[in-house]
Amino acid sequence: MTIPRRSLRAAGTLAAAAIVGLTGAVLTAGPAAAHTPTWDVTCTEVSLHLTAYNDKVTNQVTITVDGKELLPTESFGKGLDKTIDLPEHDKVLTVHLSVKAGDGDQFSKEDTKQAPVCEGNTPTPTPSETKPSEPSQSPTTAAPTPTDTPSETASSSAPAAASPSPSSPDLAETGSSSATPIIGGAAVAVLLAGGGIMWSVRKRRTAQH
């Protein structure tokens, strides 16, 4: 049995088309299967590992914490490894990852995780807004009223010294008594008389010899 050449050509064309289709499918599925976005969140940091992306296009990644950017939109090629510290917190944080693949939205990734509070990180009490009460004013004490002026001062005239009573006995006479000159004169006279007597006696004795 001979097969017509036209049938062989048709069969060859179908086989070639199938091979090309399979090759394209493999080439297309290869990058799709290779995209690997891996990330982890702890109480202190976010670890990001993006590998096997298509470096022929522009890929982008963004990380936010409670709606605020932790990692601003950053472009990368084949992969990206990054560790980012979380801000200190006393409550659970919501961390969101957004990866935009340049070769199709089917390769992009949106994911959300929670950052727990670290052990021992207790919330700091908020200081009270109330102002401290002002100290009460100290009671005013009335100034002491000046006491009356001292009683009349002692009389400027001191009491006169008591004069001796007329009836008191006379004081003993001293050397300045009025009788002293008389006594002195009598003593001189006695001395002169004695001297005269002695002189006359000596004179008589001299005459007798």
CSV table of C-alpha atoms in Angstrom, one decimal:
chain,number,residue,atom,x,y,z
A,1,MET,CA,0.0,0.0,0.0
A,2,THR,CA,1.4,3.3,-1.0
A,3,ILE,CA,0.8,6.5,0.8
A,4,PRO,CA,0.3,9.6,-1.3
A,5,ARG,CA,3.0,12.2,-1.0
A,6,ARG,CA,0.4,14.9,-0.1
A,7,SER,CA,-0.6,12.9,3.0
A,8,LEU,CA,3.0,12.7,4.1
A,9,ARG,CA,3.5,16.4,3.7
A,10,ALA,CA,0.4,17.1,5.7
A,11,ALA,CA,1.5,14.8,8.5
A,12,GLY,CA,5.0,16.4,8.6
A,13,THR,CA,3.5,19.9,8.8
A,14,LEU,CA,1.3,18.9,11.8
A,15,ALA,CA,4.2,17.3,13.6
A,16,ALA,CA,6.3,20.4,13.1
A,17,ALA,CA,3.6,22.6,14.4
A,18,ALA,CA,3.1,20.4,17.4
A,19,ILE,CA,6.8,20.5,18.2
A,20,VAL,CA,6.9,24.3,17.9
A,21,GLY,CA,3.8,24.6,20.1
A,22,LEU,CA,5.3,22.4,22.8
A,23,THR,CA,8.6,24.3,22.7
A,24,GLY,CA,6.8,27.6,23.1
A,25,ALA,CA,4.7,26.2,25.9
A,26,VAL,CA,7.8,25.0,27.7
A,27,LEU,CA,9.6,28.3,27.2
A,28,THR,CA,6.5,30.2,28.4
A,29,ALA,CA,5.9,28.0,31.4
A,30,GLY,CA,9.6,28.0,32.4
A,31,PRO,CA,9.6,31.6,33.7
A,32,ALA,CA,6.2,31.2,35.2
A,33,ALA,CA,7.2,28.3,37.3
A,34,ALA,CA,10.5,30.0,38.3
A,35,HIS,CA,9.0,33.1,40.0
A,36,THR,CA,9.6,32.6,43.7
A,37,PRO,CA,8.5,35.4,46.1
A,38,THR,CA,9.5,34.4,49.7
A,39,TRP,CA,9.2,36.7,52.7
A,40,ASP,CA,9.0,36.5,56.5
A,41,VAL,CA,7.9,38.9,59.2
A,42,THR,CA,9.1,38.8,62.9
A,43,CYS,CA,8.5,41.3,65.7
A,44,THR,CA,11.6,43.2,64.7
A,45,GLU,CA,12.1,42.9,60.9
A,46,VAL,CA,10.9,41.9,57.5
A,47,SER,CA,13.0,39.5,55.4
A,48,LEU,CA,12.4,39.5,51.6
A,49,HIS,CA,13.7,36.9,49.1
A,50,LEU,CA,12.7,37.3,45.5
A,51,THR,CA,14.4,34.8,43.1
A,52,ALA,CA,14.2,33.5,39.5
A,53,TYR,CA,12.3,36.5,38.0
A,54,ASN,CA,12.6,37.6,34.4
A,55,ASP,CA,15.5,40.0,34.2
A,56,LYS,CA,14.4,41.1,30.7
A,57,VAL,CA,11.6,43.2,32.2
A,58,THR,CA,11.2,45.6,35.0
A,59,ASN,CA,9.9,44.1,38.3
A,60,GLN,CA,8.8,46.2,41.3
A,61,VAL,CA,8.3,45.5,45.0
A,62,THR,CA,6.7,47.6,47.8
A,63,ILE,CA,6.2,46.9,51.5
A,64,THR,CA,3.9,48.9,53.8
A,65,VAL,CA,3.2,48.9,57.5
A,66,ASP,CA,-0.2,49.9,58.7
A,67,GLY,CA,-0.6,51.8,55.3
A,68,LYS,CA,2.8,53.6,55.6
A,69,GLU,CA,5.7,52.8,53.3
A,70,LEU,CA,8.4,50.7,55.0
A,71,LEU,CA,10.1,49.9,51.6
A,72,PRO,CA,9.2,52.5,48.9
A,73,THR,CA,8.6,51.0,45.5
A,74,GLU,CA,11.9,49.5,44.3
A,75,SER,CA,12.7,48.0,40.9
A,76,PHE,CA,14.6,44.7,40.6
A,77,GLY,CA,15.6,42.3,37.9
A,78,LYS,CA,16.3,38.6,38.4
A,79,GLY,CA,16.0,38.7,42.2
A,80,LEU,CA,16.2,40.8,45.3
A,81,ASP,CA,17.3,39.9,48.9
A,82,LYS,CA,16.6,42.5,51.6
A,83,THR,CA,16.1,42.7,55.4
A,84,ILE,CA,14.3,45.7,56.8
A,85,ASP,CA,13.9,46.7,60.4
A,86,LEU,CA,10.5,47.4,61.8
A,87,PRO,CA,9.8,50.4,63.9
A,88,GLU,CA,9.4,49.9,67.7
A,89,HIS,CA,5.8,49.0,68.4
A,90,ASP,CA,3.6,48.1,71.4
A,91,LYS,CA,0.8,46.7,69.3
A,92,VAL,CA,0.5,44.2,66.4
A,93,LEU,CA,1.5,45.7,63.0
A,94,THR,CA,0.0,44.9,59.6
A,95,VAL,CA,2.7,44.3,57.0
A,96,HIS,CA,1.7,44.2,53.3
A,97,LEU,CA,3.9,42.9,50.4
A,98,SER,CA,3.2,44.0,46.8
A,99,VAL,CA,5.3,42.4,44.0
A,100,LYS,CA,4.6,43.6,40.4
A,101,ALA,CA,6.1,41.2,37.8
A,102,GLY,CA,7.0,42.9,34.5
A,103,ASP,CA,6.1,39.9,32.4
A,104,GLY,CA,2.5,39.6,33.5
A,105,ASP,CA,0.1,40.2,36.4
A,106,GLN,CA,-0.3,36.4,36.8
A,107,PHE,CA,3.3,36.4,38.2
A,108,SER,CA,2.6,39.3,40.6
A,109,LYS,CA,2.0,38.8,44.3
A,110,GLU,CA,-0.1,40.5,47.0
A,111,ASP,CA,0.3,39.2,50.6
A,112,THR,CA,-0.3,40.5,54.1
A,113,LYS,CA,1.3,39.3,57.4
A,114,GLN,CA,1.2,40.4,61.1
A,115,ALA,CA,4.2,41.7,63.0
A,116,PRO,CA,3.7,40.6,66.7
A,117,VAL,CA,4.8,42.6,69.7
A,118,CYS,CA,8.2,41.5,71.0
A,119,GLU,CA,8.3,40.0,74.5
A,120,GLY,CA,9.1,42.4,77.2
A,121,ASN,CA,8.1,45.4,75.1
A,122,THR,CA,5.4,46.7,77.3
A,123,PRO,CA,3.6,49.8,76.3
A,124,THR,CA,4.8,53.0,77.9
A,125,PRO,CA,2.1,54.7,79.9
A,126,THR,CA,1.0,58.0,78.5
A,127,PRO,CA,1.7,60.9,80.8
A,128,SER,CA,-1.3,62.6,82.3
A,129,GLU,CA,-2.5,65.7,80.5
A,130,THR,CA,-3.7,67.3,83.7
A,131,LYS,CA,-1.5,70.0,85.2
A,132,PRO,CA,-0.3,69.5,88.7
A,133,SER,CA,-2.4,71.4,91.2
A,134,GLU,CA,-0.9,74.6,92.3
A,135,PRO,CA,0.1,74.7,96.0
A,136,SER,CA,-2.4,76.4,98.1
A,137,GLN,CA,-1.4,79.9,99.2
A,138,SER,CA,0.1,79.9,102.7
A,139,PRO,CA,-2.2,81.6,105.2
A,140,THR,CA,-1.3,85.2,105.8
A,141,THR,CA,-0.6,86.0,109.4
A,142,ALA,CA,-1.4,89.4,110.7
A,143,ALA,CA,1.7,91.4,111.6
A,144,PRO,CA,2.1,91.6,115.4
A,145,THR,CA,0.8,94.9,116.7
A,146,PRO,CA,3.6,96.9,118.3
A,147,THR,CA,3.4,96.8,122.0
A,148,ASP,CA,2.8,99.9,123.9
A,149,THR,CA,5.8,102.1,124.5
A,150,PRO,CA,7.7,101.2,127.6
A,151,SER,CA,6.4,102.7,130.8
A,152,GLU,CA,7.8,106.0,131.8
A,153,THR,CA,11.5,105.9,132.0
A,154,ALA,CA,13.2,106.2,135.3
A,155,SER,CA,13.3,109.7,136.5
A,156,SER,CA,16.3,111.6,135.2
A,157,SER,CA,17.0,112.9,138.7
A,158,ALA,CA,18.7,110.2,140.8
A,159,PRO,CA,17.6,110.0,144.4
A,160,ALA,CA,19.7,112.3,146.6
A,161,ALA,CA,22.2,110.6,148.8
A,162,ALA,CA,21.0,110.4,152.3
A,163,SER,CA,22.7,113.1,154.4
A,164,PRO,CA,23.9,111.9,157.8
A,165,SER,CA,21.6,112.5,160.6
A,166,PRO,CA,22.6,115.2,163.0
A,167,SER,CA,22.3,112.7,165.8
A,168,SER,CA,25.0,110.4,164.4
A,169,PRO,CA,28.4,110.5,166.3
A,170,ASP,CA,31.2,112.7,165.1
A,171,LEU,CA,33.8,111.1,163.0
A,172,ALA,CA,37.3,110.7,164.3
A,173,GLU,CA,39.5,113.7,163.6
A,174,THR,CA,42.2,113.3,161.1
A,175,GLY,CA,45.6,115.0,160.8
A,176,SER,CA,43.9,118.0,159.1
A,177,SER,CA,42.1,118.9,162.4
A,178,SER,CA,42.3,122.5,163.5
A,179,ALA,CA,44.2,121.5,166.7
A,180,THR,CA,47.2,120.2,164.8
A,181,PRO,CA,49.1,123.6,164.5
A,182,ILE,CA,48.8,124.2,168.2
A,183,ILE,CA,50.3,120.9,169.1
A,184,GLY,CA,53.0,121.3,166.5
A,185,GLY,CA,53.9,124.8,167.9
A,186,ALA,CA,54.1,123.4,171.5
A,187,ALA,CA,56.4,120.7,170.4
A,188,VAL,CA,58.7,123.2,168.8
A,189,ALA,CA,58.7,125.3,171.9
A,190,VAL,CA,59.6,122.3,174.1
A,191,LEU,CA,62.5,121.4,171.8
A,192,LEU,CA,63.8,125.0,171.9
A,193,ALA,CA,63.5,125.1,175.7
A,194,GLY,CA,65.3,121.8,176.1
A,195,GLY,CA,68.0,123.0,173.8
A,196,GLY,CA,68.4,126.2,175.7
A,197,ILE,CA,68.7,124.3,179.0
A,198,MET,CA,71.3,122.0,177.6
A,199,TRP,CA,73.3,124.9,176.3
A,200,SER,CA,73.3,126.8,179.7
A,201,VAL,CA,74.3,123.7,181.6
A,202,ARG,CA,77.3,123.1,179.4
A,203,LYS,CA,78.2,126.7,179.6
A,204,ARG,CA,78.3,126.6,183.5
A,205,ARG,CA,80.4,123.5,183.5
A,206,THR,CA,82.8,125.1,181.2
A,207,ALA,CA,83.1,128.1,183.5
A,208,GLN,CA,83.7,126.1,186.7
A,209,HIS,CA,86.7,124.4,185.2
